[in-house]
CSV table of C-alpha atoms and ligand atoms in Angstrom, one decimal:
chain,number,residue,atom,x,y,z
R,23,MET,CA,16.6,-62.8,-68.7
R,24,PHE,CA,18.9,-59.9,-68.9
R,25,ILE,CA,21.7,-58.3,-66.6
R,26,ALA,CA,21.5,-54.3,-66.7
R,27,LEU,CA,24.8,-52.8,-65.4
R,28,THR,CA,23.9,-49.3,-64.0
R,29,ARG,CA,25.6,-46.7,-61.8
R,30,GLY,CA,24.1,-43.9,-59.6
R,31,VAL,CA,24.0,-40.4,-60.6
R,32,PRO,CA,27.1,-38.6,-59.3
R,33,PRO,CA,26.8,-35.2,-57.5
R,34,SER,CA,29.4,-33.8,-59.9
R,35,ILE,CA,27.0,-34.5,-62.9
R,36,ASP,CA,26.7,-30.6,-63.4
R,37,ARG,CA,30.3,-30.8,-64.6
R,38,CYS,CA,29.8,-33.1,-67.2
R,39,GLU,CA,31.3,-33.1,-70.6
R,40,LEU,CA,29.1,-31.2,-73.2
R,41,THR,CA,29.5,-31.0,-77.0
R,42,HIS,CA,26.2,-30.0,-78.6
R,43,VAL,CA,24.1,-28.8,-75.8
R,44,SER,CA,24.4,-25.6,-73.6
R,45,ARG,CA,25.0,-26.0,-70.0
R,46,GLU,CA,22.0,-25.8,-67.7
R,47,PRO,CA,21.4,-26.5,-64.3
R,48,ILE,CA,20.7,-30.2,-63.4
R,49,ASP,CA,18.2,-30.9,-60.6
R,50,PHE,CA,20.4,-33.6,-58.8
R,51,ALA,CA,17.4,-34.8,-56.7
R,52,ARG,CA,15.2,-35.2,-59.8
R,53,ALA,CA,18.0,-36.9,-61.8
R,54,ILE,CA,18.3,-39.5,-58.9
R,55,GLU,CA,14.5,-39.9,-58.9
R,56,GLN,CA,14.4,-40.4,-62.6
R,57,HIS,CA,17.3,-42.8,-62.6
R,58,GLY,CA,15.5,-44.7,-59.9
R,59,ALA,CA,12.5,-45.0,-62.0
R,60,TYR,CA,14.7,-46.1,-65.0
R,61,GLU,CA,16.0,-49.0,-62.9
R,62,ARG,CA,12.5,-50.0,-61.8
R,63,ALA,CA,11.5,-50.1,-65.4
R,64,LEU,CA,14.4,-52.4,-66.5
R,65,VAL,CA,13.4,-54.8,-63.6
R,66,ARG,CA,9.7,-54.7,-64.8
R,67,LEU,CA,11.2,-55.7,-68.4
R,68,GLY,CA,13.0,-58.7,-67.1
R,69,CYS,CA,16.6,-57.5,-66.0
R,70,ARG,CA,18.4,-58.0,-63.1
R,71,VAL,CA,19.8,-54.6,-62.1
R,72,GLU,CA,23.5,-54.9,-61.0
R,73,HIS,CA,24.9,-51.7,-59.6
R,74,LEU,CA,28.5,-50.6,-60.4
R,75,PRO,CA,30.4,-48.8,-57.7
R,76,GLU,CA,29.7,-45.2,-57.4
R,77,LEU,CA,32.1,-42.8,-58.7
R,78,PRO,CA,31.0,-39.5,-57.2
R,79,ASP,CA,33.9,-37.3,-58.7
R,80,LEU,CA,33.4,-38.6,-62.3
R,81,PRO,CA,30.7,-36.3,-63.6
R,82,ASP,CA,29.8,-38.6,-66.5
R,83,SER,CA,29.9,-41.8,-64.8
R,84,VAL,CA,26.2,-42.6,-65.0
R,85,PHE,CA,26.5,-43.1,-68.6
R,86,VAL,CA,28.0,-46.5,-68.2
R,87,GLU,CA,27.1,-47.6,-71.8
R,88,ASP,CA,30.1,-45.7,-73.1
R,89,ALA,CA,32.5,-48.0,-71.4
R,90,ALA,CA,31.8,-51.2,-73.0
R,91,VAL,CA,29.8,-53.0,-76.0
R,92,VAL,CA,28.6,-56.3,-75.0
R,93,PHE,CA,27.7,-59.2,-77.3
R,94,ASP,CA,26.6,-62.8,-76.6
R,95,GLU,CA,30.1,-64.0,-77.3
R,96,VAL,CA,32.4,-61.3,-75.9
R,97,ALA,CA,32.5,-58.0,-74.3
R,98,VAL,CA,34.5,-55.3,-76.0
R,99,ILE,CA,35.8,-52.7,-73.6
R,100,ALA,CA,35.8,-49.2,-75.0
R,101,ARG,CA,38.2,-46.4,-74.9
R,102,PRO,CA,36.3,-43.2,-74.3
R,103,GLY,CA,37.2,-40.3,-76.5
R,104,ALA,CA,36.9,-37.8,-73.7
R,105,GLU,CA,39.9,-38.3,-71.4
R,106,SER,CA,38.0,-37.4,-68.4
R,107,ARG,CA,35.9,-40.4,-68.9
R,108,ARG,CA,38.5,-43.2,-69.1
R,109,ALA,CA,38.7,-43.8,-65.2
R,110,GLU,CA,35.1,-45.0,-65.6
R,111,VAL,CA,36.4,-48.0,-67.3
R,112,PRO,CA,38.0,-50.4,-64.8
R,113,SER,CA,34.9,-51.0,-62.8
R,114,VAL,CA,33.1,-52.0,-65.8
R,115,VAL,CA,35.9,-54.5,-66.9
R,116,ASP,CA,35.6,-56.1,-63.3
R,117,ALA,CA,31.9,-56.4,-63.7
R,118,LEU,CA,31.8,-57.8,-67.2
R,119,SER,CA,34.6,-60.2,-66.7
R,120,ALA,CA,32.2,-62.4,-64.5
R,121,TYR,CA,29.9,-62.7,-67.6
R,122,ARG,CA,32.0,-62.7,-70.7
R,123,ASP,CA,35.4,-62.7,-72.3
R,124,VAL,CA,36.7,-59.2,-72.3
R,125,ARG,CA,38.6,-57.7,-75.1
R,126,PHE,CA,40.0,-54.1,-75.3
R,127,ILE,CA,40.1,-51.3,-77.9
R,128,ASP,CA,43.8,-50.2,-77.8
R,129,GLY,CA,44.9,-46.9,-77.7
R,130,PRO,CA,45.4,-44.4,-79.4
R,131,ALA,CA,42.1,-45.5,-80.8
R,132,THR,CA,39.0,-44.0,-79.1
R,133,LEU,CA,35.6,-45.5,-79.0
R,134,ASP,CA,32.5,-44.7,-77.0
R,135,GLY,CA,30.0,-47.4,-76.4
R,136,GLY,CA,27.0,-44.7,-77.4
R,137,ASP,CA,28.6,-45.0,-80.9
R,138,VAL,CA,27.9,-48.6,-81.3
R,139,LEU,CA,24.5,-49.9,-82.5
R,140,VAL,CA,23.9,-53.6,-82.9
R,141,ASP,CA,21.1,-54.8,-84.9
R,142,ARG,CA,21.4,-58.7,-85.2
R,143,ARG,CA,24.8,-59.4,-87.0
R,144,ARG,CA,25.1,-56.0,-88.0
R,145,VAL,CA,27.2,-53.5,-86.1
R,146,TYR,CA,27.1,-49.8,-86.8
R,147,ILE,CA,29.6,-47.6,-85.5
R,148,GLY,CA,29.5,-43.8,-85.5
R,149,ALA,CA,32.2,-41.9,-86.9
R,150,SER,CA,31.9,-39.2,-84.4
R,151,ALA,CA,34.0,-36.7,-82.5
R,152,ARG,CA,34.4,-39.5,-79.8
R,153,THR,CA,35.0,-42.7,-82.0
R,154,ASN,CA,37.3,-42.8,-84.8
R,155,ALA,CA,38.3,-45.1,-87.7
R,156,ASP,CA,40.9,-47.0,-85.8
R,157,ALA,CA,38.4,-48.0,-83.4
R,158,ALA,CA,36.1,-49.3,-86.2
R,159,ARG,CA,38.9,-51.3,-87.5
R,160,GLN,CA,39.7,-52.9,-84.4
R,161,LEU,CA,36.1,-53.6,-83.5
R,162,ALA,CA,35.6,-55.3,-86.9
R,163,ALA,CA,38.8,-57.4,-86.2
R,164,LEU,CA,37.6,-58.4,-83.0
R,165,LEU,CA,34.0,-59.5,-84.2
R,166,SER,CA,34.7,-61.1,-87.6
R,167,ARG,CA,35.3,-64.4,-86.0
R,168,PHE,CA,31.7,-64.4,-84.7
R,169,GLY,CA,30.1,-63.4,-88.0
R,170,TYR,CA,29.3,-59.7,-87.4
R,171,THR,CA,29.8,-57.0,-89.8
R,172,VAL,CA,30.9,-53.7,-88.7
R,173,ILE,CA,29.5,-50.8,-90.8
R,174,ALA,CA,30.9,-47.1,-90.2
R,175,ILE,CA,28.4,-44.4,-90.2
R,176,PRO,CA,29.0,-40.5,-90.3
R,177,VAL,CA,27.2,-38.7,-87.5
R,178,ARG,CA,26.6,-34.9,-87.7
R,179,GLY,CA,25.3,-32.3,-85.1
R,180,CYS,CA,25.1,-34.7,-82.2
R,181,LEU,CA,27.3,-36.6,-79.7
R,182,HIS,CA,26.9,-40.1,-80.5
R,183,LEU,CA,25.6,-42.5,-83.2
R,184,LYS,CA,22.8,-43.5,-80.7
R,185,SER,CA,21.6,-39.8,-80.3
R,186,ALA,CA,20.9,-40.1,-83.8
R,187,VAL,CA,19.6,-43.8,-84.3
R,188,THR,CA,18.7,-46.6,-82.0
R,189,LEU,CA,16.8,-50.0,-82.4
R,190,ALA,CA,13.1,-49.6,-81.7
R,191,ALA,CA,12.2,-53.1,-82.3
R,192,PRO,CA,13.7,-56.1,-84.0
R,193,GLU,CA,14.8,-54.9,-87.4
R,194,THR,CA,13.2,-51.5,-87.0
R,195,LEU,CA,15.2,-48.5,-86.3
R,196,VAL,CA,14.1,-45.0,-85.2
R,197,LEU,CA,16.3,-42.2,-86.4
R,198,ASN,CA,16.6,-38.6,-87.1
R,199,PRO,CA,17.4,-38.0,-90.9
R,200,ASP,CA,19.1,-34.8,-90.1
R,201,LEU,CA,21.7,-36.3,-87.8
R,202,VAL,CA,22.4,-39.6,-89.9
R,203,GLU,CA,22.0,-40.6,-93.4
R,204,PRO,CA,19.0,-43.1,-93.7
R,205,ALA,CA,20.4,-44.8,-96.8
R,206,ALA,CA,23.0,-46.3,-94.6
R,207,PHE,CA,20.7,-48.6,-93.1
R,208,ASP,CA,19.8,-50.7,-95.9
R,209,GLY,CA,17.2,-53.3,-95.5
R,210,VAL,CA,15.9,-52.2,-92.3
R,211,GLN,CA,12.6,-50.6,-91.5
R,212,LEU,CA,13.1,-46.9,-90.5
R,213,ILE,CA,10.9,-44.8,-88.5
R,214,HIS,CA,11.8,-41.2,-88.5
R,215,VAL,CA,11.5,-39.0,-85.4
R,216,ASP,CA,8.8,-36.4,-85.3
R,217,PRO,CA,10.5,-33.3,-87.0
R,218,SER,CA,9.5,-31.1,-83.8
R,219,GLU,CA,11.5,-33.7,-81.6
R,220,PRO,CA,15.0,-33.9,-82.9
R,221,MET,CA,16.5,-35.7,-80.0
R,222,ALA,CA,13.9,-38.5,-79.7
R,223,ALA,CA,15.9,-41.1,-81.6
R,224,ASN,CA,17.3,-42.5,-78.4
R,225,VAL,CA,15.1,-45.3,-77.2
R,226,LEU,CA,15.7,-48.5,-75.3
R,227,GLN,CA,14.4,-51.6,-76.6
R,228,VAL,CA,14.4,-54.5,-73.7
R,229,GLY,CA,12.5,-57.8,-74.7
R,230,ASP,CA,9.0,-56.9,-76.2
R,231,MET,CA,8.9,-53.4,-74.7
R,232,THR,CA,10.8,-50.0,-75.8
R,233,LEU,CA,11.5,-47.4,-73.4
R,234,CYS,CA,11.3,-43.7,-74.7
R,235,ALA,CA,11.5,-40.2,-73.0
R,236,THR,CA,8.1,-38.6,-72.0
R,237,ALA,CA,9.5,-35.4,-73.6
R,238,TYR,CA,8.9,-36.9,-77.1
R,239,PRO,CA,5.0,-37.9,-77.3
R,240,ARG,CA,4.8,-37.4,-81.1
R,241,THR,CA,7.7,-39.7,-81.8
R,242,ARG,CA,6.1,-42.3,-79.3
R,243,ALA,CA,3.0,-42.2,-81.2
R,244,ARG,CA,4.9,-42.9,-84.5
R,245,LEU,CA,6.3,-45.8,-82.7
R,246,GLU,CA,3.1,-47.2,-81.4
R,247,ALA,CA,1.6,-46.7,-84.8
R,248,HIS,CA,4.2,-49.3,-85.9
R,249,GLY,CA,2.7,-51.8,-83.4
R,250,ILE,CA,5.6,-51.1,-81.0
R,251,ARG,CA,4.9,-51.3,-77.2
R,252,VAL,CA,6.2,-48.3,-75.6
R,253,GLU,CA,6.7,-47.2,-72.0
R,254,ALA,CA,7.7,-43.5,-71.4
R,255,LEU,CA,10.0,-42.3,-68.8
R,256,ASP,CA,11.2,-38.9,-67.6
R,257,ALA,CA,14.8,-38.3,-68.6
R,258,THR,CA,14.9,-34.5,-68.5
R,259,GLU,CA,17.9,-34.2,-66.1
R,260,VAL,CA,20.2,-36.7,-68.0
R,261,ALA,CA,19.2,-34.9,-71.2
R,262,LYS,CA,20.8,-31.8,-69.8
R,263,ALA,CA,23.9,-33.7,-69.5
R,264,GLU,CA,23.7,-35.0,-73.2
R,265,GLY,CA,22.6,-38.3,-72.0
R,266,ALA,CA,19.5,-40.4,-72.7
R,267,LEU,CA,18.1,-43.9,-72.1
R,268,THR,CA,20.5,-46.1,-73.7
R,269,CYS,CA,23.3,-44.3,-72.0
R,270,CYS,CA,22.6,-45.2,-68.4
R,271,SER,CA,22.8,-49.0,-68.8
R,272,ILE,CA,24.8,-52.0,-70.4
R,273,ILE,CA,22.3,-54.8,-70.9
R,274,LEU,CA,23.5,-58.3,-71.6
R,275,ARG,CA,21.8,-61.6,-72.0
R,276,ALA,CA,22.4,-63.5,-68.6
G,1,LIG,N1,27.9,-35.9,-71.1
G,1,LIG,C1,28.0,-36.9,-71.9
G,1,LIG,C2,29.4,-37.3,-72.6
G,1,LIG,O1,29.9,-36.3,-73.0
G,1,LIG,O2,29.9,-38.3,-72.7
């Protein structure tokens, strides 16, 4: 059983932060509909969805993943690299305090949860515009007592590490080799995105199922060819806000 923390799409989402995509109009009603379908998919996959308080004036507040990284032993509270996003964090601290000991990344370090990819006892942390080396050092210090190894990974041409690579199945990563160096992921099975779908690397594995965006059928076929069970969801509106499937939840073992 998992708990999935989510937060509703704010009406201000069209004023979100953007780094590598051009601003396009976001269909708010469609974004709400797609977010509802995402939450229903999480329930089908065994999550109890817990809604965080709405933050209508914080344009990126639907992207809860960036506020914390949760392990079985501890929750590490992030310090988002975009100052406009720091007010999203306190309600995530409140929610996670019920389930885990919480530890904090201290300023001036910055860390977005979207830059942290956990695969068993390996924790990959993106060196991105949002997450810096000081945060990687702090994360390594917080996690070493639990036996995790933290590995810094340079990211290019995209917002977060998890824009470039995510866990598709146990010990199996899906990645775009133009955005992150495959050799950094030693000893793990790698599936490359279809070259015509450069943003397809963000998938969300929950239990024995992996959610991917319907916009990327060729990459989905690659995952299925590796025996991965996939369910596709529309995520067109969060994609315009430079978000994707992992961004919209924090999933923890209950
Ligand atoms: N719009 C997503 C982010 O910049 O964090």
